[in-house]
mmCIF file of C-alpha atoms in Angstrom:
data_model
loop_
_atom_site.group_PDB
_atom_site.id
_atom_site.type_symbol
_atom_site.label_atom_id
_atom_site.label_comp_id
_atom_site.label_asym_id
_atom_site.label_seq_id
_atom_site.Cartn_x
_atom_site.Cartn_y
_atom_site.Cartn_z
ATOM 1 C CA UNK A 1247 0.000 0.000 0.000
ATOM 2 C CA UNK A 1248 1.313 3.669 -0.674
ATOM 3 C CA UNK A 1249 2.935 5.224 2.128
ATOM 4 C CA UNK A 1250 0.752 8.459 2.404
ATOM 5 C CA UNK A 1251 2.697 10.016 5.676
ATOM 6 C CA UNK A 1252 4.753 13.131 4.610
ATOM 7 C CA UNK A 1253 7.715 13.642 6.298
ATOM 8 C CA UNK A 1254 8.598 16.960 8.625
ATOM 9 C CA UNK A 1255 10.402 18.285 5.919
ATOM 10 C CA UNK A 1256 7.553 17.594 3.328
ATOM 11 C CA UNK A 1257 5.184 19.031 5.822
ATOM 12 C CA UNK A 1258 7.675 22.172 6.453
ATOM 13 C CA UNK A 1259 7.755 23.026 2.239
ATOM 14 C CA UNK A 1260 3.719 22.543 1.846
ATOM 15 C CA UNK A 1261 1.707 26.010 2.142
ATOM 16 C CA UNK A 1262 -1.250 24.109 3.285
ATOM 17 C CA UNK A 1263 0.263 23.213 6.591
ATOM 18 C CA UNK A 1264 2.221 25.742 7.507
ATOM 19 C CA UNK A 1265 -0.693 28.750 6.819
ATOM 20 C CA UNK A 1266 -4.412 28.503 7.705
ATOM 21 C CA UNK A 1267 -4.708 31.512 5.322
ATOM 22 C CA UNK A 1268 -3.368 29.354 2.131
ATOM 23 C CA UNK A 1269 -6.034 26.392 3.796
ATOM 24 C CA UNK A 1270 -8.887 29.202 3.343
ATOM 25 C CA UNK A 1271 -8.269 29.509 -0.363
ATOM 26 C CA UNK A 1272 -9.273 25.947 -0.575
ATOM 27 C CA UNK A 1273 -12.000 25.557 1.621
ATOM 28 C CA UNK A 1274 -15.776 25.202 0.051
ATOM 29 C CA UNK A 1275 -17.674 27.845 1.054
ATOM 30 C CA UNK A 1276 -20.614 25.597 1.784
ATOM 31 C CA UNK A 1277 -20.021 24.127 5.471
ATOM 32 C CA UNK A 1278 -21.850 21.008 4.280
ATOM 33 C CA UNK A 1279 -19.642 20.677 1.187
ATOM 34 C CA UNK A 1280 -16.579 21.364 3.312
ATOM 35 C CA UNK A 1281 -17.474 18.481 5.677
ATOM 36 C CA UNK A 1282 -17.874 15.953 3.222
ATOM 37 C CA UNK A 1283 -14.476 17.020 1.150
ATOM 38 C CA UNK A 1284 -13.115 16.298 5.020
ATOM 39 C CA UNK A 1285 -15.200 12.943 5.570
ATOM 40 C CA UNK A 1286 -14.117 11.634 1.561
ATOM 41 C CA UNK A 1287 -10.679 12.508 1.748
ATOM 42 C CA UNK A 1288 -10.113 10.558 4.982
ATOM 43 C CA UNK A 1289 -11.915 7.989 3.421
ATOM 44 C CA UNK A 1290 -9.626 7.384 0.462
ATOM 45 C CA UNK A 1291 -6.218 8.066 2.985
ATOM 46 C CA UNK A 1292 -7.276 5.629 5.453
ATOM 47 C CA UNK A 1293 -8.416 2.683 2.974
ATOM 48 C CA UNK A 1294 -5.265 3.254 0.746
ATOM 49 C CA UNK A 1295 -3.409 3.277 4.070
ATOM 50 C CA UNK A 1296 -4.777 0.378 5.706
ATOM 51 C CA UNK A 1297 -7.313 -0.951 3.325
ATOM 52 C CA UNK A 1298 -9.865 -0.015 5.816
ATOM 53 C CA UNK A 1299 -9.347 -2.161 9.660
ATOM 54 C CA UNK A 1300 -9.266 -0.151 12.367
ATOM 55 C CA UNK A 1301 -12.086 1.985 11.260
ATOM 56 C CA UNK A 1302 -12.271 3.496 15.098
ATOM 57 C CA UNK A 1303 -8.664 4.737 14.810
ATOM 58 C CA UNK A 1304 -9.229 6.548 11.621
ATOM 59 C CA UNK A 1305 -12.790 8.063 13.563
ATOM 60 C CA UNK A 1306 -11.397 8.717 16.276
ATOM 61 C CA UNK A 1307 -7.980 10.337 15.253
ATOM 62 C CA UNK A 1308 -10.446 13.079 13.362
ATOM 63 C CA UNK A 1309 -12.719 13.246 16.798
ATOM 64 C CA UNK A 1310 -9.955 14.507 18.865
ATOM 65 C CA UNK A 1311 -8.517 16.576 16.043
ATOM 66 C CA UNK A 1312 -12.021 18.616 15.352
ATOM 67 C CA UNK A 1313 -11.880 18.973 19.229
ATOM 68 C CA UNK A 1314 -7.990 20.621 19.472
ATOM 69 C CA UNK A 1315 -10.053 23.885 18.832
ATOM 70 C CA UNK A 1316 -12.841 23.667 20.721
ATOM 71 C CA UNK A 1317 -10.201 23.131 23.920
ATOM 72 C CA UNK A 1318 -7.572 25.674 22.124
ATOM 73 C CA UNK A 1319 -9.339 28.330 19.929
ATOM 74 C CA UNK A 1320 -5.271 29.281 18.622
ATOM 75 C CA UNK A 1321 -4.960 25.175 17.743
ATOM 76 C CA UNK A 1322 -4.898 26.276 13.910
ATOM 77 C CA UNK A 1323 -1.598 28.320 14.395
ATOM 78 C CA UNK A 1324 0.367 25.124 15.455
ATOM 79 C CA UNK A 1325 -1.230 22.797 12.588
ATOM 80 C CA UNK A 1326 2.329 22.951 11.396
ATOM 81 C CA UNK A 1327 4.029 21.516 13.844
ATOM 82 C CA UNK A 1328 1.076 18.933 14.734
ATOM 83 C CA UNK A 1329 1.099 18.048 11.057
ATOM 84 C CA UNK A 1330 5.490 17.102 11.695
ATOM 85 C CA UNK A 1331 5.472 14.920 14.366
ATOM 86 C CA UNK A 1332 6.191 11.408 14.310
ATOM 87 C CA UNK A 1333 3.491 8.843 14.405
ATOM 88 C CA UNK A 1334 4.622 8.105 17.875
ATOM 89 C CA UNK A 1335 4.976 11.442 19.042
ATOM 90 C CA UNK A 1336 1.166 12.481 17.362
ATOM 91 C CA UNK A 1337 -0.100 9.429 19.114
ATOM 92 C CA UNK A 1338 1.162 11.492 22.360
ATOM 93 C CA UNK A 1339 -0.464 13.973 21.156
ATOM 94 C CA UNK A 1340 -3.597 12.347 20.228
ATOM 95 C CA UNK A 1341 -3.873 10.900 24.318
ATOM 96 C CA UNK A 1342 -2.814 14.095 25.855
ATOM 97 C CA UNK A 1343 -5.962 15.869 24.120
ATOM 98 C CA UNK A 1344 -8.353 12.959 25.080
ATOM 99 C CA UNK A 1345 -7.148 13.506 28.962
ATOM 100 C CA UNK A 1346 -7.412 17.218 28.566
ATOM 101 C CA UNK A 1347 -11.290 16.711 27.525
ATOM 102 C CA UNK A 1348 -11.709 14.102 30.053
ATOM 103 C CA UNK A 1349 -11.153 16.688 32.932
ATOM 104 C CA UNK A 1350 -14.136 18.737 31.498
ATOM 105 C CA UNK A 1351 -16.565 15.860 30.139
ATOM 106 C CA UNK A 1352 -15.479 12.733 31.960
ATOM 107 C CA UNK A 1353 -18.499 10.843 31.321
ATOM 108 C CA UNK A 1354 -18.223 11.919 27.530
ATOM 109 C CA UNK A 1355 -14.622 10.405 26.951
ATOM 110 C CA UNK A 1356 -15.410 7.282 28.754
ATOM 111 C CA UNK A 1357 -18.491 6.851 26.300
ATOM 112 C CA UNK A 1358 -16.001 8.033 23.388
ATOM 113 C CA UNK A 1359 -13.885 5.144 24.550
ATOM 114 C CA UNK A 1360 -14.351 2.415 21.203
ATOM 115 C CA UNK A 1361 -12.327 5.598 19.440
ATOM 116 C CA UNK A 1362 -9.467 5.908 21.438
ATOM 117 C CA UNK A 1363 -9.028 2.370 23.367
ATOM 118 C CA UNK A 1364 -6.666 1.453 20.881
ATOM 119 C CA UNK A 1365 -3.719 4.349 22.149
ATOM 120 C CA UNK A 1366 -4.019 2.098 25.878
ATOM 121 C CA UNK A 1367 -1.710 0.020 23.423
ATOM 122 C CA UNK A 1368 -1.236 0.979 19.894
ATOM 123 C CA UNK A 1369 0.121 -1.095 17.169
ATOM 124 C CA UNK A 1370 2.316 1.111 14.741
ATOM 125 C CA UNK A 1371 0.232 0.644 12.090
ATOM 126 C CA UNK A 1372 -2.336 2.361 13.743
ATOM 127 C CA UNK A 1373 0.138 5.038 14.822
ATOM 128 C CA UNK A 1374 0.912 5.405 11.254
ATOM 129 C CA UNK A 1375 -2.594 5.761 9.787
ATOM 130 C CA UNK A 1376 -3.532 8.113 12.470
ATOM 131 C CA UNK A 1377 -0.797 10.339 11.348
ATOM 132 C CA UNK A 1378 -2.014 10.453 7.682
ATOM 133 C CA UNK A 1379 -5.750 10.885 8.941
ATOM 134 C CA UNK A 1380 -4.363 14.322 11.068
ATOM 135 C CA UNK A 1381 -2.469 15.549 8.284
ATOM 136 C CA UNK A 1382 -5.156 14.786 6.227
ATOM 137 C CA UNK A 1383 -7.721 16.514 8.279
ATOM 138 C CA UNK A 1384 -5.358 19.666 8.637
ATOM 139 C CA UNK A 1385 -4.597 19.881 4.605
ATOM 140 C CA UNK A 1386 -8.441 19.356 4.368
ATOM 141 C CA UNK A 1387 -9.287 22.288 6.719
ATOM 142 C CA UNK A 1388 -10.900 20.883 9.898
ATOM 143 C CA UNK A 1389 -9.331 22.977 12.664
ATOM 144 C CA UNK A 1390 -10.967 25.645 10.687
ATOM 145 C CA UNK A 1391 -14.232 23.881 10.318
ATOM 146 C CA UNK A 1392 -14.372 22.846 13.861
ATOM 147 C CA UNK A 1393 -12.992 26.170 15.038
ATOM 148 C CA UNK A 1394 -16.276 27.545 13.749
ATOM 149 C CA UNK A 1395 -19.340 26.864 15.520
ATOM 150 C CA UNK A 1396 -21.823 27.378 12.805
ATOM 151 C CA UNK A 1397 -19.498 25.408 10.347
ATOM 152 C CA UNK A 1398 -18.947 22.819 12.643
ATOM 153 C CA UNK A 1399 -22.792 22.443 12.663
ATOM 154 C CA UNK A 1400 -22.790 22.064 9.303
ATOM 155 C CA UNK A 1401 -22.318 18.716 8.720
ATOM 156 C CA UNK A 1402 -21.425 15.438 10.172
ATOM 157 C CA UNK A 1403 -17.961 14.216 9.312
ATOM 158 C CA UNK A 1404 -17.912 11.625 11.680
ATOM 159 C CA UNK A 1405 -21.444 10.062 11.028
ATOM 160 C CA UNK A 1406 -20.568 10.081 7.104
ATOM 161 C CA UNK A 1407 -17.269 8.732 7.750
ATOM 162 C CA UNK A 1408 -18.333 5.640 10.438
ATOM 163 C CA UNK A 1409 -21.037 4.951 7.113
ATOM 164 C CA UNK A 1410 -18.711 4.821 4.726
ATOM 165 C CA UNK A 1411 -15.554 2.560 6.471
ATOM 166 C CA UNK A 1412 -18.733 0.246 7.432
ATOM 167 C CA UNK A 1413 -18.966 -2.092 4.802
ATOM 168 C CA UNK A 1414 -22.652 -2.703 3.133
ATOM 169 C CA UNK A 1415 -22.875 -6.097 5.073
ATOM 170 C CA UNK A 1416 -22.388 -5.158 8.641
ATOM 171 C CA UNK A 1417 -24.510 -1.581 7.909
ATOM 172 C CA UNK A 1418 -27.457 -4.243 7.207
ATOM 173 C CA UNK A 1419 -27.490 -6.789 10.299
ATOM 174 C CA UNK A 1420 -26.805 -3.885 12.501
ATOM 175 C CA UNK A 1421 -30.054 -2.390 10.825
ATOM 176 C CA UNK A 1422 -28.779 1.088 10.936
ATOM 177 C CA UNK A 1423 -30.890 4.431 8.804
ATOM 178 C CA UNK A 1424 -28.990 7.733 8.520
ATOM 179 C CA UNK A 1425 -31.999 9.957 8.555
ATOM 180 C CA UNK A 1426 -31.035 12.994 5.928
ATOM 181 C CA UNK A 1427 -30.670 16.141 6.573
ATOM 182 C CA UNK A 1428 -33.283 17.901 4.803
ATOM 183 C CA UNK A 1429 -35.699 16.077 6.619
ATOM 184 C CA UNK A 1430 -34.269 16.560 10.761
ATOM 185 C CA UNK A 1431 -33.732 19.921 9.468
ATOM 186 C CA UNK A 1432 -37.476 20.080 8.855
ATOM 187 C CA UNK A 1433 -38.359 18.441 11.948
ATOM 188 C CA UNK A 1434 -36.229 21.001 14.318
ATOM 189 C CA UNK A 1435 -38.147 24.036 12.332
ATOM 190 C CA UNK A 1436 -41.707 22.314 12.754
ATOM 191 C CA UNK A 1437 -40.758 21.607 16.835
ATOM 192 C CA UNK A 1438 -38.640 24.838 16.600
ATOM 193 C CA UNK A 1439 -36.426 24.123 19.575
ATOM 194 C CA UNK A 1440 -35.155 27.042 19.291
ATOM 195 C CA UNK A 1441 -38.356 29.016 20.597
ATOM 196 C CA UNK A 1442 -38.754 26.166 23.235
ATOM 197 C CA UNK A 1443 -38.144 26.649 27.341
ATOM 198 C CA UNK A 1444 -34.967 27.250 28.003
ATOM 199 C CA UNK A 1445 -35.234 24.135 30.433
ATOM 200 C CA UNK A 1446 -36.244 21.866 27.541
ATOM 201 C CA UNK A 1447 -34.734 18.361 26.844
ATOM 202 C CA UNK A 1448 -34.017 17.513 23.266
ATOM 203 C CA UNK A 1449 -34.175 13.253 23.386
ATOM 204 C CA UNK A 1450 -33.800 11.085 21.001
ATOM 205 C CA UNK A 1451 -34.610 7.889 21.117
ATOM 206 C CA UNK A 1452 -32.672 6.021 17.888
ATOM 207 C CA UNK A 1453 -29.494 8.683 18.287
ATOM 208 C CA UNK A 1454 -27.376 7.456 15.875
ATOM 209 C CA UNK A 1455 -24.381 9.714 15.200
ATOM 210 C CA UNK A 1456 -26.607 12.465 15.969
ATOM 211 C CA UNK A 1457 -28.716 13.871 13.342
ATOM 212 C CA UNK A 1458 -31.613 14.987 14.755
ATOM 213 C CA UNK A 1459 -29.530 16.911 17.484
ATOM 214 C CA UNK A 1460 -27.374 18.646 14.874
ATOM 215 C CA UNK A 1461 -30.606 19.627 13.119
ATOM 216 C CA UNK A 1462 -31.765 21.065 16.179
ATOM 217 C CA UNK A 1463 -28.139 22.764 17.952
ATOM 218 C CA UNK A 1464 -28.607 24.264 14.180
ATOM 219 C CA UNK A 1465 -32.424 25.606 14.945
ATOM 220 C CA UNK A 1466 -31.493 26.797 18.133
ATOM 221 C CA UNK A 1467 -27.844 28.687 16.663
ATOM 222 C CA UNK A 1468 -29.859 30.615 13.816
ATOM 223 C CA UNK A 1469 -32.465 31.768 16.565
ATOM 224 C CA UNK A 1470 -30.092 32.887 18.231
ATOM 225 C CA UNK A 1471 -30.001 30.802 20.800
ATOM 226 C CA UNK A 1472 -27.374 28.646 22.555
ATOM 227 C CA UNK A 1473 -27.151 24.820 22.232
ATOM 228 C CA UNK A 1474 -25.107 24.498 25.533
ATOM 229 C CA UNK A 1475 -27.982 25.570 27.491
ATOM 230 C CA UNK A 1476 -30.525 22.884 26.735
ATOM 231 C CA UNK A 1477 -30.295 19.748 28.050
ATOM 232 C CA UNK A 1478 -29.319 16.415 25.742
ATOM 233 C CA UNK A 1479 -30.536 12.547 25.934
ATOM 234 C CA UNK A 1480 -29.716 10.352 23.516
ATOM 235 C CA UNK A 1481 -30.053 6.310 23.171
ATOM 236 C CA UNK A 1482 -27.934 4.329 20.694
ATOM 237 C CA UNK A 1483 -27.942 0.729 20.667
ATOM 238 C CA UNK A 1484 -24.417 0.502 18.735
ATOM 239 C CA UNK A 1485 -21.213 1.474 20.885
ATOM 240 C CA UNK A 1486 -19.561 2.658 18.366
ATOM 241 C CA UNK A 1487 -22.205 4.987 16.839
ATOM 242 C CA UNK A 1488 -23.165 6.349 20.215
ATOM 243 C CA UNK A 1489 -19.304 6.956 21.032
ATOM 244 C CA UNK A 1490 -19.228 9.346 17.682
ATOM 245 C CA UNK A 1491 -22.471 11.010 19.275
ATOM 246 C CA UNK A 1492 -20.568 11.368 22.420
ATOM 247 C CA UNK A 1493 -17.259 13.334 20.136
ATOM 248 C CA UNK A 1494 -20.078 14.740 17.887
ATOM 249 C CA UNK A 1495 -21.578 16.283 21.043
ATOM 250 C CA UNK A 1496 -17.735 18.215 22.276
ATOM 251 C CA UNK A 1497 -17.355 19.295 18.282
ATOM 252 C CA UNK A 1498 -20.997 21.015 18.043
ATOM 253 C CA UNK A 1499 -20.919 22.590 21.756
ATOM 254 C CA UNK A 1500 -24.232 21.327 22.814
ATOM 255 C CA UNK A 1501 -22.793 21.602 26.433
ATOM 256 C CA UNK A 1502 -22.274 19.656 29.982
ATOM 257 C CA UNK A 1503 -25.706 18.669 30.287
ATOM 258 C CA UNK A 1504 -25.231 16.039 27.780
ATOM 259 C CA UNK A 1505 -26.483 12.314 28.739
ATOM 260 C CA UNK A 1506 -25.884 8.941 26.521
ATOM 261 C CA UNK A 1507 -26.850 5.748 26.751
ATOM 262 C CA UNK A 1508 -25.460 3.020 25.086
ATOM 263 C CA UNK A 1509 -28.889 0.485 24.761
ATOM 264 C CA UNK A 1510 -31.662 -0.981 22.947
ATOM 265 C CA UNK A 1511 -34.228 2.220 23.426
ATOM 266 C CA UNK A 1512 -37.442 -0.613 22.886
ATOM 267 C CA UNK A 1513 -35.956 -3.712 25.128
ATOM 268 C CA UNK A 1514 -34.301 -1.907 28.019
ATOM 269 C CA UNK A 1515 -36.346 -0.524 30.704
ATOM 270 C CA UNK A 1516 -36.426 3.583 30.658
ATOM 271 C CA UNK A 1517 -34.053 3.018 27.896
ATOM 272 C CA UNK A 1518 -31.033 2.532 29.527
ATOM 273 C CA UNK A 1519 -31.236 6.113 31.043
ATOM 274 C CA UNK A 1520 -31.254 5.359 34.692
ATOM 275 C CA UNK A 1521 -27.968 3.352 34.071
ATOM 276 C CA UNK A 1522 -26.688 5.888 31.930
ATOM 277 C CA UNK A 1523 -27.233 8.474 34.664
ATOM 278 C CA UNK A 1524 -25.177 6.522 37.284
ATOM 279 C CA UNK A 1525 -22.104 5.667 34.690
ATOM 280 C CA UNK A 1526 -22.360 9.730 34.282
ATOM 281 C CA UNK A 1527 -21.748 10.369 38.227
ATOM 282 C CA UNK A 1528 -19.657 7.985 38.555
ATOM 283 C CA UNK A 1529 -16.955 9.346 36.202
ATOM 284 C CA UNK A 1530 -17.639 13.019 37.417
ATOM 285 C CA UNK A 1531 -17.096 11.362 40.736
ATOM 286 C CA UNK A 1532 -14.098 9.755 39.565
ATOM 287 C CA UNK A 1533 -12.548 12.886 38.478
ATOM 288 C CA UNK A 1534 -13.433 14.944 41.304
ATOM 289 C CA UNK A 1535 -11.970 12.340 43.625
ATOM 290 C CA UNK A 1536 -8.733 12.279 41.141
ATOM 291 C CA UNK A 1537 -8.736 16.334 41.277
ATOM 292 C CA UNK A 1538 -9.084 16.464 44.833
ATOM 293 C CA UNK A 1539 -5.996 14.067 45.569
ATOM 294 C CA UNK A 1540 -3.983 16.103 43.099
ATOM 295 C CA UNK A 1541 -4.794 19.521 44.853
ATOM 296 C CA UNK A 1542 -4.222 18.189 47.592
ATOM 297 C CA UNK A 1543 -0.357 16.984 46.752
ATOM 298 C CA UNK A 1544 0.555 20.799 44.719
ATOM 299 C CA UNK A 1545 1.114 23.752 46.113
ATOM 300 C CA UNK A 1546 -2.553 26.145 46.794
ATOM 301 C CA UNK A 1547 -0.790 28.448 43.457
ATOM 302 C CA UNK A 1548 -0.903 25.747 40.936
ATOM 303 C CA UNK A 1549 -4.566 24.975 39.540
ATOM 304 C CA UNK A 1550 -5.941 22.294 37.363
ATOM 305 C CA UNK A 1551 -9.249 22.480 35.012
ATOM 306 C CA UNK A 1552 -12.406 22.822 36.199
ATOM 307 C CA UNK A 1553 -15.558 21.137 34.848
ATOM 308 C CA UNK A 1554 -17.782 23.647 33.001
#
């Protein structure tokens, strides 16, 4: 297979990485066009790469790259030097971001976990592809898309991508329905969550990679309203589709108030919910135990991230 990793020096001549001006020229206007130029050109660089296995390394290397900017609004002034490293050293890189989120959204990272179990232990081929899907995201423009709120909105990279890497087969016995977007578009103008209470809980029962709450964080956005302050529930019966919910959720802002359960919405009692709710405390209580002892051992100057 070709050997699509470019080199620091490679990286160092190319316009592309080194200015997010020269990345502008090449961006689609159209934030939905944009996002699937992002999703197709992974596509292509992880199956020539690695003929498609490992589909949650290639999702989840572009998860935790679409969220450098939402923790790091200046992440697309270093895209140059993220775009050099070695595949060890962006593997590094990769974890470090994952633990940085997991101090604000604990509870989100651990349900992110099918795309980012594999650095616990990572296999250098996996190192490798991740590398080519970051510098393939960064030529592509994603710390810009993400970096935008209303662009990031625009589409869903990591739903179209999981869809695509899934071959026909396995789509088919796991009896999985992308609903388009034209039509939870119309669905979040006829509810129109964004006039709704600002105490109101947008569900969804059958959450896939989150459609029907991008439609809606979209609603709300253009009313001028802002997703972060409504509440979330979402059931997905597939781990790996509601772990992209759980990244999709950190790259469209929709908040702390964010709840996930990984179940069968029509066999398990309320859902899952109720167990949902406890793995939720749990991590926050996991955290704030961790924080505590860590405070505790540094000096009352130094301070560590607070949840939001």
């Amino acid at each position: 297979m070709p050997d699509l990793a470019l080199s620091a020096a490679e990286v160092a001549r190319l316009p592309l990485f080194q200015s997010a001006q020269a990345r502008r020229l090449l961006i689609p206007e159209d934030g939905a066009e944009h996002a699937r130029k992002i999703a197709d050109s992974v596509r292509d660089a992880w199956l020539a790469t690695t003929g498609g296995a490992g589909i949650e390394v290639a999702i989840g290397a572009v998860a935790i790259t679409a969220v450098l900017p939402v923790l790091d609004p200046a992440a697309g002034a270093l895209a140059g030097q993220v775009a050099a490293l070695s595949p060890e050293a962006m593997t590094e890189l990769l974890d470090r971001a994952w633990q940085q989120l997991w101090w604000a959204r604990p509870a989100i990272v651990e349900r992110a976990r099918p795309l980012r179990a594999w650095i616990d232990a990572p296999q250098p081929w996996q190192q490798h592809g991740a590398l080519v899907v970051v510098q393939t995201c960064i030529r592509t423009g994603l710390l810009e898309l993400a970096g935008d709120h209303e662009r990031a909105l625009s589409g869903d990279i990591l739903g179209r991508l999981l869809q695509q890497l899934r071959g026909h087969t396995d789509k088919q016995s796991r009896g999985e329905f992308h609903t388009p977007a034209a039509v939870t578009t119309l669905m979040a103008e006829i509810l129109d969550v964004g006039g709704a209470p600002a105490d109101q809980v947008i569900g969804e029962p059958a959450a896939g990679s989150g459609a029907m709450w991008r439609a809606a964080a979209r609603h709300m956005l253009a009313e001028g309203q802002d997703p972060a302050g409504k509440s979330w529930v979402g059931v997905e019966l597939d781990p790996l589709a509601a772990a992209v919910l759980a990244a999709n959720s950190v790259i469209w802002r929709l908040g702390g108030d964010v709840l996930i359960a990984a179940a069968d919405a029509l066999a398990t009692p309320d859902s899952g919910l109720e167990r949902a709710a406890a793995e939720r405390s749990e991590a926050v209580g996991r955290r704030d135990a961790l924080l505590h002892q860590v405070r505790a051992a540094r000096p009352a100057q130094q301070s560590l991230p607070n949840d939001e």
